[in-house]
Amino acid sequence: MNGPNPRMSILDPTQLTLMRAISGATLRNSVISNNIANADTPGFMPSEVDFHATLADAVEGGSEAIDAVSFSPEEEDTGAVRADGNGVDSEAEAAKLAENGLELNALTQVAQSRMQIMRTAMGVGNG
Amino acid sequence: MSIFSALNISASGLTAQRLRMDVSSANLANADTTKTAEGGPYKAQTVVLQESAGSDSFAGNLAGALGGSEPAGVEVSAIIDDAQPTKRVYEPENPEADKEGYVTMPNINPVTEMTDLIDASRSYQANVTAMSTTKSVFEKTIELL
């Protein structure tokens, strides 16, 4: 993404970061669900999305970098591997899913509140 | 990336685990079946699971075209015959008995089938939990927007 982005004027870097964090957490939700679905697949290794680190790096690079950020799941090298080569720890995945869900809720709530402030400033009212 | 892909992933897990339960139930039900359409005793079936390569849906194709790797859940690659050896039981009065009076019984171990059944049912529950977590998060999100 080169050149000025027209969205920059409306979405400040914090709001943009929140949006990217939401999409990162949504992807992480899918990846953890996938790990749980494949808990009985022989040879399957769980994946994880470290969207916090990717986003933190992008924040250093300013708005352009945040706008262009993309997340990709990476296979984890877990220590515990069953006889069939599966490395999924169902309990740990369930805990991660719950944690990620709460984080996703918090992110949407903050994003929504900030959007509300912006709407008030624009005179749109409570809509 | 669709927000509903997580639900589809959990659904694929539910389908796979349900099939495992069906197959284990069929194995248990046929634990003493000595006669089948193909001849010989019933052979124990095993479900082989594999990670889904990706859905053929619009969202799946779009993600692929954009160079992203989307998790796509689990699928059943095959239902194969169990390689366990069959056991021979001395039952001369059985019409399926051979000249020496032995009947070839299916290679089914009810204890193994029961543990498989419990395992599949626990995995099913794990997928249900994942699905309801995803659902409540998305419900909350939609409420806020």
PDB file of N, CA, C and O in Angstrom, chain A residues 36 40, chain B residues 10-11 13-21 118-130:
ATOM      1  N   ILE A  36      -8.416 -27.850  17.445  1.00  0.00           N
ATOM      2  CA  ILE A  36      -9.322 -28.710  18.216  1.00  0.00           C
ATOM      3  C   ILE A  36      -9.992 -29.724  17.287  1.00  0.00           C
ATOM      4  O   ILE A  36     -10.117 -30.900  17.628  1.00  0.00           O
ATOM      5  N   ASP A  40      -7.612 -35.417  16.600  1.00  0.00           N
ATOM      6  CA  ASP A  40      -7.479 -36.863  16.388  1.00  0.00           C
ATOM      7  C   ASP A  40      -6.901 -37.184  15.019  1.00  0.00           C
ATOM      8  O   ASP A  40      -7.011 -38.320  14.554  1.00  0.00           O
TER       9      ASP A  40
ATOM     10  N   SER B  10     -15.258 -25.996  13.239  1.00  0.00           N
ATOM     11  CA  SER B  10     -15.773 -26.803  14.344  1.00  0.00           C
ATOM     12  C   SER B  10     -16.808 -27.806  13.839  1.00  0.00           C
ATOM     13  O   SER B  10     -16.863 -28.941  14.308  1.00  0.00           O
ATOM     14  N   ALA B  11     -17.623 -27.372  12.864  1.00  0.00           N
ATOM     15  CA  ALA B  11     -18.632 -28.276  12.293  1.00  0.00           C
ATOM     16  C   ALA B  11     -17.975 -29.468  11.619  1.00  0.00           C
ATOM     17  O   ALA B  11     -18.474 -30.600  11.726  1.00  0.00           O
ATOM     18  N   GLY B  13     -15.205 -30.808  12.493  1.00  0.00           N
ATOM     19  CA  GLY B  13     -14.791 -31.675  13.601  1.00  0.00           C
ATOM     20  C   GLY B  13     -15.956 -32.500  14.117  1.00  0.00           C
ATOM     21  O   GLY B  13     -15.811 -33.697  14.387  1.00  0.00           O
ATOM     22  N   LEU B  14     -17.129 -31.870  14.232  1.00  0.00           N
ATOM     23  CA  LEU B  14     -18.325 -32.585  14.700  1.00  0.00           C
ATOM     24  C   LEU B  14     -18.675 -33.719  13.748  1.00  0.00           C
ATOM     25  O   LEU B  14     -18.957 -34.842  14.173  1.00  0.00           O
ATOM     26  N   THR B  15     -18.647 -33.433  12.438  1.00  0.00           N
ATOM     27  CA  THR B  15     -18.975 -34.450  11.433  1.00  0.00           C
ATOM     28  C   THR B  15     -18.022 -35.638  11.534  1.00  0.00           C
ATOM     29  O   THR B  15     -18.450 -36.795  11.530  1.00  0.00           O
ATOM     30  N   ALA B  16     -16.716 -35.326  11.641  1.00  0.00           N
ATOM     31  CA  ALA B  16     -15.706 -36.389  11.690  1.00  0.00           C
ATOM     32  C   ALA B  16     -15.878 -37.254  12.936  1.00  0.00           C
ATOM     33  O   ALA B  16     -15.823 -38.488  12.862  1.00  0.00           O
ATOM     34  N   GLN B  17     -16.108 -36.604  14.083  1.00  0.00           N
ATOM     35  CA  GLN B  17     -16.236 -37.372  15.330  1.00  0.00           C
ATOM     36  C   GLN B  17     -17.525 -38.181  15.344  1.00  0.00           C
ATOM     37  O   GLN B  17     -17.557 -39.290  15.864  1.00  0.00           O
ATOM     38  N   ARG B  18     -18.583 -37.618  14.750  1.00  0.00           N
ATOM     39  CA  ARG B  18     -19.848 -38.352  14.668  1.00  0.00           C
ATOM     40  C   ARG B  18     -19.659 -39.614  13.828  1.00  0.00           C
ATOM     41  O   ARG B  18     -20.165 -40.681  14.180  1.00  0.00           O
ATOM     42  N   LEU B  19     -18.906 -39.486  12.739  1.00  0.00           N
ATOM     43  CA  LEU B  19     -18.647 -40.649  11.885  1.00  0.00           C
ATOM     44  C   LEU B  19     -17.842 -41.706  12.647  1.00  0.00           C
ATOM     45  O   LEU B  19     -18.100 -42.900  12.521  1.00  0.00           O
ATOM     46  N   ARG B  20     -16.867 -41.249  13.453  1.00  0.00           N
ATOM     47  CA  ARG B  20     -16.084 -42.196  14.265  1.00  0.00           C
ATOM     48  C   ARG B  20     -17.003 -42.965  15.209  1.00  0.00           C
ATOM     49  O   ARG B  20     -16.852 -44.175  15.400  1.00  0.00           O
ATOM     50  N   MET B  21     -17.963 -42.236  15.808  1.00  0.00           N
ATOM     51  CA  MET B  21     -18.908 -42.889  16.720  1.00  0.00           C
ATOM     52  C   MET B  21     -19.774 -43.888  15.961  1.00  0.00           C
ATOM     53  O   MET B  21     -20.016 -45.001  16.442  1.00  0.00           O
ATOM     54  N   ILE B 118     -15.729 -43.530  23.530  1.00  0.00           N
ATOM     55  CA  ILE B 118     -15.606 -42.485  24.558  1.00  0.00           C
ATOM     56  C   ILE B 118     -14.716 -41.353  24.038  1.00  0.00           C
ATOM     57  O   ILE B 118     -15.037 -40.166  24.173  1.00  0.00           O
ATOM     58  N   ASP B 119     -13.604 -41.746  23.390  1.00  0.00           N
ATOM     59  CA  ASP B 119     -12.663 -40.753  22.844  1.00  0.00           C
ATOM     60  C   ASP B 119     -13.355 -39.854  21.823  1.00  0.00           C
ATOM     61  O   ASP B 119     -13.237 -38.626  21.870  1.00  0.00           O
ATOM     62  N   ALA B 120     -14.120 -40.487  20.905  1.00  0.00           N
ATOM     63  CA  ALA B 120     -14.823 -39.722  19.872  1.00  0.00           C
ATOM     64  C   ALA B 120     -15.850 -38.795  20.499  1.00  0.00           C
ATOM     65  O   ALA B 120     -16.005 -37.645  20.086  1.00  0.00           O
ATOM     66  N   SER B 121     -16.534 -39.290  21.538  1.00  0.00           N
ATOM     67  CA  SER B 121     -17.574 -38.480  22.165  1.00  0.00           C
ATOM     68  C   SER B 121     -16.963 -37.287  22.908  1.00  0.00           C
ATOM     69  O   SER B 121     -17.501 -36.173  22.877  1.00  0.00           O
ATOM     70  N   ARG B 122     -15.803 -37.500  23.545  1.00  0.00           N
ATOM     71  CA  ARG B 122     -15.099 -36.381  24.215  1.00  0.00           C
ATOM     72  C   ARG B 122     -14.629 -35.354  23.182  1.00  0.00           C
ATOM     73  O   ARG B 122     -14.741 -34.142  23.401  1.00  0.00           O
ATOM     74  N   SER B 123     -14.093 -35.833  22.057  1.00  0.00           N
ATOM     75  CA  SER B 123     -13.630 -34.914  21.014  1.00  0.00           C
ATOM     76  C   SER B 123     -14.811 -34.135  20.437  1.00  0.00           C
ATOM     77  O   SER B 123     -14.681 -32.953  20.106  1.00  0.00           O
ATOM     78  N   TYR B 124     -15.953 -34.821  20.315  1.00  0.00           N
ATOM     79  CA  TYR B 124     -17.169 -34.157  19.835  1.00  0.00           C
ATOM     80  C   TYR B 124     -17.529 -33.009  20.771  1.00  0.00           C
ATOM     81  O   TYR B 124     -17.797 -31.881  20.342  1.00  0.00           O
ATOM     82  N   GLN B 125     -17.470 -33.299  22.093  1.00  0.00           N
ATOM     83  CA  GLN B 125     -17.784 -32.268  23.076  1.00  0.00           C
ATOM     84  C   GLN B 125     -16.816 -31.089  22.983  1.00  0.00           C
ATOM     85  O   GLN B 125     -17.229 -29.935  23.110  1.00  0.00           O
ATOM     86  N   ALA B 126     -15.521 -31.408  22.753  1.00  0.00           N
ATOM     87  CA  ALA B 126     -14.522 -30.334  22.629  1.00  0.00           C
ATOM     88  C   ALA B 126     -14.874 -29.418  21.468  1.00  0.00           C
ATOM     89  O   ALA B 126     -14.767 -28.189  21.568  1.00  0.00           O
ATOM     90  N   ASN B 127     -15.335 -30.019  20.361  1.00  0.00           N
ATOM     91  CA  ASN B 127     -15.710 -29.219  19.192  1.00  0.00           C
ATOM     92  C   ASN B 127     -16.973 -28.402  19.451  1.00  0.00           C
ATOM     93  O   ASN B 127     -17.102 -27.282  18.967  1.00  0.00           O
ATOM     94  N   VAL B 128     -17.910 -28.997  20.227  1.00  0.00           N
ATOM     95  CA  VAL B 128     -19.125 -28.253  20.575  1.00  0.00           C
ATOM     96  C   VAL B 128     -18.759 -27.038  21.417  1.00  0.00           C
ATOM     97  O   VAL B 128     -19.262 -25.927  21.197  1.00  0.00           O
ATOM     98  N   THR B 129     -17.841 -27.238  22.378  1.00  0.00           N
ATOM     99  CA  THR B 129     -17.392 -26.126  23.227  1.00  0.00           C
ATOM    100  C   THR B 129     -16.747 -25.034  22.388  1.00  0.00           C
ATOM    101  O   THR B 129     -17.045 -23.847  22.569  1.00  0.00           O
ATOM    102  N   ALA B 130     -15.871 -25.447  21.457  1.00  0.00           N
ATOM    103  CA  ALA B 130     -15.207 -24.475  20.590  1.00  0.00           C
ATOM    104  C   ALA B 130     -16.243 -23.698  19.792  1.00  0.00           C
ATOM    105  O   ALA B 130     -16.147 -22.479  19.639  1.00  0.00           O
TER     106      ALA B 130
END
